[in-house]
Amino acid sequence: MVHAQFDPAVRQALANKAVDAKMRKDLTWQQIADAAGLSVAFVTAAVLGQHPLPEASAKAVAELLGLDADDAMVLQSIPLRGSIPGGIPTDPTIYRFYEMLQVYGTTLKALVHEQLGDGIISAINFKLDVKKVADPEGGERAVITLDGKYLPTKPF
């Protein structure tokens, strides 16, 4: 049976416990995702409380992290999504994404609507990828791909 959480504290407490176990066991998010059999972005978001994991994946993650059966059950529950409390984020990495949307949000909206029409890009039917690439000018660059299904607005 599918269950839903209505208090973000439940998933946040489990996220804290899981991240602590990840550190103690010196695991990477990729290793956890490999155990789950799903993408690293989805599993990371799930462990951090933003997605439910399928039963087999939840059990594999719980086993790898040394979590109990109750934790595996919570990993399968539909969370109350949203990981950033109200207001402007203060964490520098998250703030930079906020800044990017402040600067380029209207540009993205204009380009999406011009090329696809009136609608939204789904964060549910969605893929995320983060890659590190060499910068030709020296150093490294982050390439972040947001790949969401386009859902047109339908008149009714």
Tab-separated table of N, CA and C in Angstrom:
chain	number	residue	atom	x	y	z
A	1	MET	N	0.844	-1.185	0.000
A	1	MET	CA	0.000	0.000	0.000
A	1	MET	C	0.889	1.248	0.000
A	2	VAL	N	0.479	2.239	-0.738
A	2	VAL	CA	1.215	3.499	-0.812
A	2	VAL	C	0.811	4.388	0.362
A	3	HIS	N	1.816	4.961	1.013
A	3	HIS	CA	1.563	5.863	2.134
A	3	HIS	C	2.232	7.200	1.850
A	4	ALA	N	1.650	8.268	2.386
A	4	ALA	CA	2.183	9.611	2.191
A	4	ALA	C	2.509	10.245	3.533
A	5	GLN	N	3.596	10.998	3.557
A	5	GLN	CA	3.987	11.757	4.739
A	5	GLN	C	3.361	13.147	4.664
A	6	PHE	N	2.942	13.681	5.800
A	6	PHE	CA	2.385	15.027	5.838
A	6	PHE	C	3.150	15.935	6.784
A	7	ASP	N	4.240	15.387	7.339
A	7	ASP	CA	5.110	16.162	8.212
A	7	ASP	C	6.531	16.007	7.675
A	8	PRO	N	7.126	17.076	7.165
A	8	PRO	CA	8.469	16.948	6.597
A	8	PRO	C	9.513	16.525	7.631
A	9	ALA	N	9.200	16.671	8.918
A	9	ALA	CA	10.160	16.309	9.969
A	9	ALA	C	10.489	14.820	9.949
A	10	VAL	N	9.518	13.991	9.550
A	10	VAL	CA	9.747	12.536	9.508
A	10	VAL	C	10.847	12.212	8.513
A	11	ARG	N	10.713	12.727	7.294
A	11	ARG	CA	11.722	12.458	6.268
A	11	ARG	C	13.033	13.186	6.575
A	12	GLN	N	12.959	14.369	7.178
A	12	GLN	CA	14.190	15.104	7.519
A	12	GLN	C	14.988	14.338	8.566
A	13	ALA	N	14.319	13.781	9.548
A	13	ALA	CA	15.022	12.994	10.569
A	13	ALA	C	15.701	11.779	9.934
A	14	LEU	N	15.001	11.119	9.022
A	14	LEU	CA	15.594	9.973	8.341
A	14	LEU	C	16.747	10.415	7.437
A	15	ALA	N	16.606	11.547	6.767
A	15	ALA	CA	17.697	12.062	5.927
A	15	ALA	C	18.945	12.303	6.771
A	16	ASN	N	18.768	12.899	7.934
A	16	ASN	CA	19.902	13.148	8.827
A	16	ASN	C	20.566	11.832	9.237
A	17	LYS	N	19.753	10.848	9.571
A	17	LYS	CA	20.258	9.532	9.970
A	17	LYS	C	20.996	8.857	8.813
A	18	ALA	N	20.437	8.954	7.623
A	18	ALA	CA	21.043	8.318	6.450
A	18	ALA	C	22.355	9.003	6.066
A	19	VAL	N	22.393	10.322	6.098
A	19	VAL	CA	23.620	11.045	5.762
A	19	VAL	C	24.711	10.731	6.791
A	20	ASP	N	24.335	10.622	8.046
A	20	ASP	CA	25.294	10.245	9.084
A	20	ASP	C	25.869	8.851	8.789
A	21	ALA	N	24.994	7.909	8.426
A	21	ALA	CA	25.449	6.551	8.089
A	21	ALA	C	26.340	6.569	6.848
A	22	LYS	N	25.968	7.375	5.861
A	22	LYS	CA	26.779	7.511	4.640
A	22	LYS	C	28.191	7.965	4.988
A	23	MET	N	28.293	8.952	5.872
A	23	MET	CA	29.612	9.457	6.271
A	23	MET	C	30.388	8.406	7.062
A	24	ARG	N	29.728	7.776	8.046
A	24	ARG	CA	30.406	6.772	8.870
A	24	ARG	C	30.930	5.613	8.030
A	25	LYS	N	30.171	5.229	7.005
A	25	LYS	CA	30.567	4.113	6.141
A	25	LYS	C	31.434	4.564	4.968
A	26	ASP	N	31.687	5.869	4.877
A	26	ASP	CA	32.514	6.455	3.821
A	26	ASP	C	32.015	6.053	2.432
A	27	LEU	N	30.715	6.230	2.217
A	27	LEU	CA	30.086	5.883	0.942
A	27	LEU	C	29.869	7.127	0.098
A	28	THR	N	29.783	6.936	-1.210
A	28	THR	CA	29.425	8.026	-2.112
A	28	THR	C	27.935	7.887	-2.447
A	29	TRP	N	27.373	8.972	-2.957
A	29	TRP	CA	25.978	8.901	-3.420
A	29	TRP	C	25.869	7.899	-4.565
A	30	GLN	N	26.896	7.819	-5.393
A	30	GLN	CA	26.869	6.863	-6.506
A	30	GLN	C	26.814	5.433	-5.993
A	31	GLN	N	27.549	5.112	-4.932
A	31	GLN	CA	27.511	3.758	-4.364
A	31	GLN	C	26.119	3.435	-3.823
A	32	ILE	N	25.492	4.421	-3.221
A	32	ILE	CA	24.136	4.216	-2.695
A	32	ILE	C	23.166	4.021	-3.856
A	33	ALA	N	23.319	4.832	-4.899
A	33	ALA	CA	22.460	4.698	-6.083
A	33	ALA	C	22.662	3.347	-6.749
A	34	ASP	N	23.908	2.880	-6.817
A	34	ASP	CA	24.178	1.563	-7.410
A	34	ASP	C	23.453	0.465	-6.637
A	35	ALA	N	23.443	0.567	-5.312
A	35	ALA	CA	22.725	-0.424	-4.497
A	35	ALA	C	21.226	-0.369	-4.775
A	36	ALA	N	20.717	0.843	-4.985
A	36	ALA	CA	19.285	1.027	-5.240
A	36	ALA	C	18.895	0.629	-6.658
A	37	GLY	N	19.869	0.651	-7.571
A	37	GLY	CA	19.583	0.340	-8.965
A	37	GLY	C	18.890	1.467	-9.715
A	38	LEU	N	19.069	2.688	-9.233
A	38	LEU	CA	18.447	3.866	-9.851
A	38	LEU	C	19.505	4.946	-10.045
A	39	SER	N	19.122	6.053	-10.684
A	39	SER	CA	20.084	7.123	-10.953
A	39	SER	C	20.547	7.784	-9.659
A	40	VAL	N	21.762	8.316	-9.711
A	40	VAL	CA	22.334	8.962	-8.536
A	40	VAL	C	21.520	10.195	-8.127
A	41	ALA	N	21.021	10.955	-9.096
A	41	ALA	CA	20.241	12.145	-8.756
A	41	ALA	C	18.938	11.763	-8.051
A	42	PHE	N	18.240	10.744	-8.576
A	42	PHE	CA	16.962	10.346	-7.974
A	42	PHE	C	17.177	9.774	-6.579
A	43	VAL	N	18.163	8.902	-6.426
A	43	VAL	CA	18.395	8.271	-5.123
A	43	VAL	C	18.857	9.301	-4.097
A	44	THR	N	19.723	10.209	-4.496
A	44	THR	CA	20.154	11.254	-3.567
A	44	THR	C	18.954	12.070	-3.100
A	45	ALA	N	18.113	12.480	-4.045
A	45	ALA	CA	16.910	13.240	-3.681
A	45	ALA	C	16.000	12.417	-2.771
A	46	ALA	N	15.874	11.128	-3.047
A	46	ALA	CA	15.015	10.263	-2.227
A	46	ALA	C	15.558	10.140	-0.809
A	47	VAL	N	16.845	9.884	-0.683
A	47	VAL	CA	17.440	9.742	0.652
A	47	VAL	C	17.354	11.063	1.412
A	48	LEU	N	17.429	12.172	0.687
A	48	LEU	CA	17.306	13.484	1.331
A	48	LEU	C	15.846	13.897	1.542
A	49	GLY	N	14.914	12.987	1.234
A	49	GLY	CA	13.515	13.203	1.596
A	49	GLY	C	12.627	13.781	0.529
A	50	GLN	N	13.022	13.730	-0.748
A	50	GLN	CA	12.235	14.373	-1.788
A	50	GLN	C	11.495	13.417	-2.723
A	51	HIS	N	11.777	12.132	-2.646
A	51	HIS	CA	11.091	11.130	-3.470
A	51	HIS	C	10.913	9.845	-2.673
A	52	PRO	N	9.898	9.059	-3.006
A	52	PRO	CA	9.818	7.711	-2.438
A	52	PRO	C	10.678	6.765	-3.268
A	53	LEU	N	11.244	5.781	-2.633
A	53	LEU	CA	11.974	4.736	-3.350
A	53	LEU	C	11.077	3.524	-3.519
A	54	PRO	N	11.206	2.800	-4.626
A	54	PRO	CA	10.505	1.516	-4.752
A	54	PRO	C	10.969	0.577	-3.625
A	55	GLU	N	10.143	-0.388	-3.293
A	55	GLU	CA	10.416	-1.262	-2.146
A	55	GLU	C	11.800	-1.900	-2.200
A	56	ALA	N	12.148	-2.520	-3.318
A	56	ALA	CA	13.447	-3.198	-3.408
A	56	ALA	C	14.598	-2.210	-3.237
A	57	SER	N	14.468	-1.036	-3.822
A	57	SER	CA	15.516	-0.014	-3.694
A	57	SER	C	15.619	0.486	-2.257
A	58	ALA	N	14.474	0.712	-1.626
A	58	ALA	CA	14.467	1.184	-0.237
A	58	ALA	C	15.138	0.171	0.683
A	59	LYS	N	14.832	-1.091	0.479
A	59	LYS	CA	15.440	-2.139	1.312
A	59	LYS	C	16.943	-2.231	1.069
A	60	ALA	N	17.374	-2.101	-0.185
A	60	ALA	CA	18.803	-2.165	-0.505
A	60	ALA	C	19.555	-0.989	0.099
A	61	VAL	N	18.975	0.195	0.012
A	61	VAL	CA	19.598	1.392	0.590
A	61	VAL	C	19.665	1.259	2.107
A	62	ALA	N	18.575	0.826	2.708
A	62	ALA	CA	18.551	0.657	4.163
A	62	ALA	C	19.616	-0.347	4.610
A	63	GLU	N	19.735	-1.443	3.887
A	63	GLU	CA	20.742	-2.458	4.236
A	63	GLU	C	22.152	-1.882	4.108
A	64	LEU	N	22.418	-1.203	3.013
A	64	LEU	CA	23.745	-0.626	2.794
A	64	LEU	C	24.103	0.370	3.891
A	65	LEU	N	23.144	1.175	4.298
A	65	LEU	CA	23.389	2.218	5.292
A	65	LEU	C	23.238	1.732	6.734
A	66	GLY	N	22.769	0.494	6.904
A	66	GLY	CA	22.562	-0.017	8.256
A	66	GLY	C	21.331	0.554	8.925
A	67	LEU	N	20.320	0.890	8.123
A	67	LEU	CA	19.065	1.415	8.654
A	67	LEU	C	18.120	0.257	8.933
A	68	ASP	N	17.101	0.489	9.743
A	68	ASP	CA	16.195	-0.605	10.104
A	68	ASP	C	14.992	-0.691	9.162
A	69	ALA	N	14.142	-1.683	9.403
A	69	ALA	CA	12.979	-1.933	8.546
A	69	ALA	C	12.014	-0.750	8.545
A	70	ASP	N	11.864	-0.089	9.683
A	70	ASP	CA	10.989	1.087	9.738
A	70	ASP	C	11.534	2.198	8.843
A	71	ASP	N	12.852	2.366	8.834
A	71	ASP	CA	13.459	3.371	7.970
A	71	ASP	C	13.231	3.024	6.500
A	72	ALA	N	13.358	1.736	6.160
A	72	ALA	CA	13.111	1.302	4.775
A	72	ALA	C	11.670	1.598	4.382
A	73	MET	N	10.748	1.442	5.323
A	73	MET	CA	9.343	1.734	5.048
A	73	MET	C	9.155	3.241	4.798
A	74	VAL	N	9.803	4.071	5.608
A	74	VAL	CA	9.688	5.520	5.432
A	74	VAL	C	10.295	5.944	4.090
A	75	LEU	N	11.398	5.309	3.684
A	75	LEU	CA	12.005	5.624	2.386
A	75	LEU	C	11.038	5.374	1.226
A	76	GLN	N	10.044	4.516	1.447
A	76	GLN	CA	9.060	4.202	0.412
A	76	GLN	C	7.863	5.149	0.428
A	77	SER	N	7.724	5.949	1.477
A	77	SER	CA	6.561	6.821	1.601
A	77	SER	C	6.708	8.056	0.718
A	78	ILE	N	5.583	8.570	0.274
A	78	ILE	CA	5.575	9.786	-0.543
A	78	ILE	C	5.803	10.970	0.392
A	79	PRO	N	6.869	11.738	0.161
A	79	PRO	CA	7.184	12.826	1.084
A	79	PRO	C	6.371	14.084	0.818
A	80	LEU	N	6.369	14.951	1.784
A	80	LEU	CA	5.915	16.323	1.586
A	80	LEU	C	7.141	17.030	1.005
A	81	ARG	N	7.104	17.308	-0.285
A	81	ARG	CA	8.293	17.786	-0.992
A	81	ARG	C	8.577	19.258	-0.716
A	82	GLY	N	9.819	19.599	-0.927
A	82	GLY	CA	10.306	20.956	-0.717
A	82	GLY	C	11.408	20.922	0.319
A	83	SER	N	12.639	21.138	-0.116
A	83	SER	CA	13.761	20.993	0.810
A	83	SER	C	14.339	22.323	1.270
A	84	ILE	N	13.815	23.417	0.757
A	84	ILE	CA	14.357	24.723	1.135
A	84	ILE	C	13.255	25.515	1.827
A	85	PRO	N	13.451	25.830	3.108
A	85	PRO	CA	12.426	26.602	3.814
A	85	PRO	C	12.262	27.988	3.193
A	86	GLY	N	11.179	28.658	3.532
A	86	GLY	CA	10.859	29.958	2.952
A	86	GLY	C	11.987	30.966	3.042
A	87	GLY	N	11.930	31.926	2.166
A	87	GLY	CA	12.940	32.972	2.153
A	87	GLY	C	14.091	32.645	1.219
A	88	ILE	N	15.032	33.549	1.155
A	88	ILE	CA	16.197	33.383	0.295
A	88	ILE	C	17.145	32.387	0.946
A	89	PRO	N	17.594	31.371	0.188
A	89	PRO	CA	18.506	30.379	0.762
A	89	PRO	C	19.812	31.038	1.205
A	90	THR	N	20.388	30.539	2.288
A	90	THR	CA	21.638	31.101	2.787
A	90	THR	C	22.846	30.227	2.466
A	91	ASP	N	22.636	28.942	2.182
A	91	ASP	CA	23.756	28.088	1.798
A	91	ASP	C	24.304	28.603	0.470
A	92	PRO	N	25.615	28.843	0.361
A	92	PRO	CA	26.159	29.441	-0.866
A	92	PRO	C	25.874	28.655	-2.139
A	93	THR	N	25.949	27.342	-2.093
A	93	THR	CA	25.691	26.555	-3.303
A	93	THR	C	24.233	26.677	-3.719
A	94	ILE	N	23.321	26.542	-2.778
A	94	ILE	CA	21.895	26.657	-3.097
A	94	ILE	C	21.563	28.093	-3.502
A	95	TYR	N	22.170	29.058	-2.817
A	95	TYR	CA	21.925	30.457	-3.163
A	95	TYR	C	22.308	30.736	-4.616
A	96	ARG	N	23.399	30.146	-5.116
A	96	ARG	CA	23.814	30.396	-6.493
A	96	ARG	C	22.774	29.891	-7.486
A	97	PHE	N	22.105	28.788	-7.175
A	97	PHE	CA	21.010	28.336	-8.039
A	97	PHE	C	19.850	29.326	-7.978
A	98	TYR	N	19.577	29.825	-6.791
A	98	TYR	CA	18.552	30.858	-6.625
A	98	TYR	C	18.928	32.090	-7.444
A	99	GLU	N	20.208	32.471	-7.359
A	99	GLU	CA	20.697	33.616	-8.123
A	99	GLU	C	20.550	33.371	-9.626
A	100	MET	N	20.893	32.165	-10.076
A	100	MET	CA	20.755	31.832	-11.498
A	100	MET	C	19.306	31.988	-11.953
A	101	LEU	N	18.367	31.546	-11.120
A	101	LEU	CA	16.958	31.690	-11.485
A	101	LEU	C	16.509	33.139	-11.422
A	102	GLN	N	17.073	33.910	-10.479
A	102	GLN	CA	16.748	35.337	-10.425
A	102	GLN	C	17.219	36.039	-11.706
A	103	VAL	N	18.400	35.665	-12.193
A	103	VAL	CA	18.966	36.313	-13.375
A	103	VAL	C	18.362	35.730	-14.659
A	104	TYR	N	18.246	34.408	-14.744
A	104	TYR	CA	17.851	33.753	-15.992
A	104	TYR	C	16.437	33.156	-15.982
A	105	GLY	N	15.721	33.277	-14.877
A	105	GLY	CA	14.384	32.682	-14.794
A	105	GLY	C	13.434	33.191	-15.856
A	106	THR	N	13.370	34.500	-16.043
A	106	THR	CA	12.461	35.044	-17.055
A	106	THR	C	12.947	34.695	-18.455
A	107	THR	N	14.266	34.604	-18.626
A	107	THR	CA	14.824	34.192	-19.928
A	107	THR	C	14.425	32.753	-20.229
A	108	LEU	N	14.592	31.872	-19.254
A	108	LEU	CA	14.192	30.475	-19.445
A	108	LEU	C	12.709	30.373	-19.774
A	109	LYS	N	11.892	31.124	-19.031
A	109	LYS	CA	10.448	31.116	-19.275
A	109	LYS	C	10.147	31.593	-20.696
A	110	ALA	N	10.755	32.681	-21.116
A	110	ALA	CA	10.503	33.219	-22.454
A	110	ALA	C	10.915	32.227	-23.538
A	111	LEU	N	12.071	31.599	-23.373
A	111	LEU	CA	12.550	30.650	-24.378
A	111	LEU	C	11.715	29.377	-24.407
A	112	VAL	N	11.326	28.866	-23.241
A	112	VAL	CA	10.470	27.675	-23.187
A	112	VAL	C	9.142	27.967	-23.872
A	113	HIS	N	8.531	29.100	-23.563
A	113	HIS	CA	7.228	29.413	-24.156
A	113	HIS	C	7.341	29.680	-25.652
A	114	GLU	N	8.417	30.334	-26.073
A	114	GLU	CA	8.582	30.596	-27.502
A	114	GLU	C	8.784	29.297	-28.277
A	115	GLN	N	9.553	28.394	-27.724
A	115	GLN	CA	9.887	27.166	-28.445
A	115	GLN	C	8.862	26.051	-28.258
A	116	LEU	N	8.169	26.033	-27.108
A	116	LEU	CA	7.258	24.922	-26.805
A	116	LEU	C	5.804	25.345	-26.640
A	117	GLY	N	5.570	26.610	-26.357
A	117	GLY	CA	4.209	27.082	-26.135
A	117	GLY	C	3.928	27.273	-24.654
A	118	ASP	N	2.671	27.560	-24.342
A	118	ASP	CA	2.242	27.795	-22.965
A	118	ASP	C	2.183	26.470	-22.226
A	119	GLY	N	2.972	26.344	-21.170
A	119	GLY	CA	2.997	25.118	-20.381
A	119	GLY	C	4.125	25.168	-19.369
A	120	ILE	N	4.413	24.009	-18.807
A	120	ILE	CA	5.451	23.905	-17.782
A	120	ILE	C	6.384	22.746	-18.101
A	121	ILE	N	7.501	22.721	-17.431
A	121	ILE	CA	8.424	21.585	-17.501
A	121	ILE	C	8.263	20.824	-16.191
A	122	SER	N	7.944	19.553	-16.308
A	122	SER	CA	7.664	18.729	-15.144
A	122	SER	C	8.908	18.483	-14.302
A	123	ALA	N	8.738	18.563	-13.003
A	123	ALA	CA	9.785	18.136	-12.076
A	123	ALA	C	9.489	16.726	-11.572
A	124	ILE	N	8.399	16.136	-12.037
A	124	ILE	CA	8.045	14.764	-11.675
A	124	ILE	C	8.562	13.814	-12.751
A	125	ASN	N	8.224	14.087	-14.010
A	125	ASN	CA	8.765	13.303	-15.128
A	125	ASN	C	10.033	14.029	-15.546
A	126	PHE	N	11.131	13.720	-14.866
A	126	PHE	CA	12.301	14.597	-14.873
A	126	PHE	C	13.579	13.787	-14.722
A	127	LYS	N	14.631	14.268	-15.340
A	127	LYS	CA	15.963	13.680	-15.168
A	127	LYS	C	16.933	14.805	-14.864
A	128	LEU	N	17.899	14.500	-14.013
A	128	LEU	CA	18.901	15.469	-13.599
A	128	LEU	C	20.264	14.812	-13.714
A	129	ASP	N	21.245	15.562	-14.219
A	129	ASP	CA	22.596	15.039	-14.301
A	129	ASP	C	23.572	16.160	-13.972
A	130	VAL	N	24.619	15.817	-13.248
A	130	VAL	CA	25.670	16.765	-12.905
A	130	VAL	C	26.991	16.141	-13.335
A	131	LYS	N	27.749	16.902	-14.114
A	131	LYS	CA	29.052	16.422	-14.577
A	131	LYS	C	30.107	17.496	-14.358
A	132	LYS	N	31.315	17.026	-14.085
A	132	LYS	CA	32.476	17.911	-13.987
A	132	LYS	C	33.235	17.789	-15.294
A	133	VAL	N	33.517	18.927	-15.921
A	133	VAL	CA	34.280	18.933	-17.172
A	133	VAL	C	35.423	19.940	-17.043
A	134	ALA	N	36.450	19.714	-17.844
A	134	ALA	CA	37.594	20.635	-17.855
A	134	ALA	C	37.179	21.958	-18.496
A	135	ASP	N	37.649	23.041	-17.926
A	135	ASP	CA	37.431	24.367	-18.500
A	135	ASP	C	38.615	24.671	-19.407
A	136	PRO	N	38.376	24.963	-20.690
A	136	PRO	CA	39.492	25.261	-21.605
A	136	PRO	C	40.360	26.428	-21.125
A	137	GLU	N	39.805	27.266	-20.281
A	137	GLU	CA	40.548	28.415	-19.759
A	137	GLU	C	41.244	28.085	-18.449
A	138	GLY	N	41.177	26.810	-18.037
A	138	GLY	CA	41.781	26.378	-16.781
A	138	GLY	C	40.736	26.109	-15.726
A	139	GLY	N	40.999	25.168	-14.868
A	139	GLY	CA	40.066	24.811	-13.811
A	139	GLY	C	39.010	23.844	-14.305
A	140	GLU	N	37.876	23.879	-13.649
A	140	GLU	CA	36.789	22.952	-13.975
A	140	GLU	C	35.476	23.698	-14.085
A	141	ARG	N	34.548	23.083	-14.785
A	141	ARG	CA	33.205	23.628	-14.951
A	141	ARG	C	32.204	22.573	-14.519
A	142	ALA	N	31.048	23.027	-14.099
A	142	ALA	CA	29.941	22.132	-13.765
A	142	ALA	C	28.914	22.207	-14.888
A	143	VAL	N	28.537	21.053	-15.411
A	143	VAL	CA	27.494	20.984	-16.434
A	143	VAL	C	26.294	20.317	-15.781
A	144	ILE	N	25.231	21.058	-15.665
A	144	ILE	CA	24.017	20.568	-15.018
A	144	ILE	C	22.925	20.478	-16.071
A	145	THR	N	22.379	19.289	-16.234
A	145	THR	CA	21.326	19.068	-17.215
A	145	THR	C	20.017	18.843	-16.483
A	146	LEU	N	19.027	19.664	-16.773
A	146	LEU	CA	17.675	19.526	-16.256
A	146	LEU	C	16.814	19.086	-17.433
A	147	ASP	N	16.270	17.888	-17.379
A	147	ASP	CA	15.559	17.301	-18.504
A	147	ASP	C	14.156	16.902	-18.031
A	148	GLY	N	13.193	17.802	-18.260
A	148	GLY	CA	11.834	17.554	-17.790
A	148	GLY	C	10.842	17.460	-18.934
A	149	LYS	N	9.834	16.651	-18.745
A	149	LYS	CA	8.790	16.521	-19.758
A	149	LYS	C	8.014	17.829	-19.837
A	150	TYR	N	7.765	18.267	-21.055
A	150	TYR	CA	6.984	19.478	-21.265
A	150	TYR	C	5.502	19.126	-21.174
A	151	LEU	N	4.777	19.866	-20.384
A	151	LEU	CA	3.337	19.650	-20.203
A	151	LEU	C	2.609	20.915	-20.637
A	152	PRO	N	1.947	20.862	-21.800
A	152	PRO	CA	1.268	22.057	-22.294
A	152	PRO	C	0.037	22.397	-21.445
A	153	THR	N	-0.254	23.678	-21.368
A	153	THR	CA	-1.483	24.121	-20.727
A	153	THR	C	-2.637	23.746	-21.658
A	154	LYS	N	-3.685	23.181	-21.090
A	154	LYS	CA	-4.838	22.777	-21.901
A	154	LYS	C	-6.052	23.601	-21.505
A	155	PRO	N	-6.640	24.271	-22.464
A	155	PRO	CA	-7.877	25.018	-22.161
A	155	PRO	C	-8.978	24.058	-21.721
A	156	PHE	N	-9.836	24.536	-20.848
A	156	PHE	CA	-10.971	23.709	-20.427
A	156	PHE	C	-12.220	24.545	-20.336
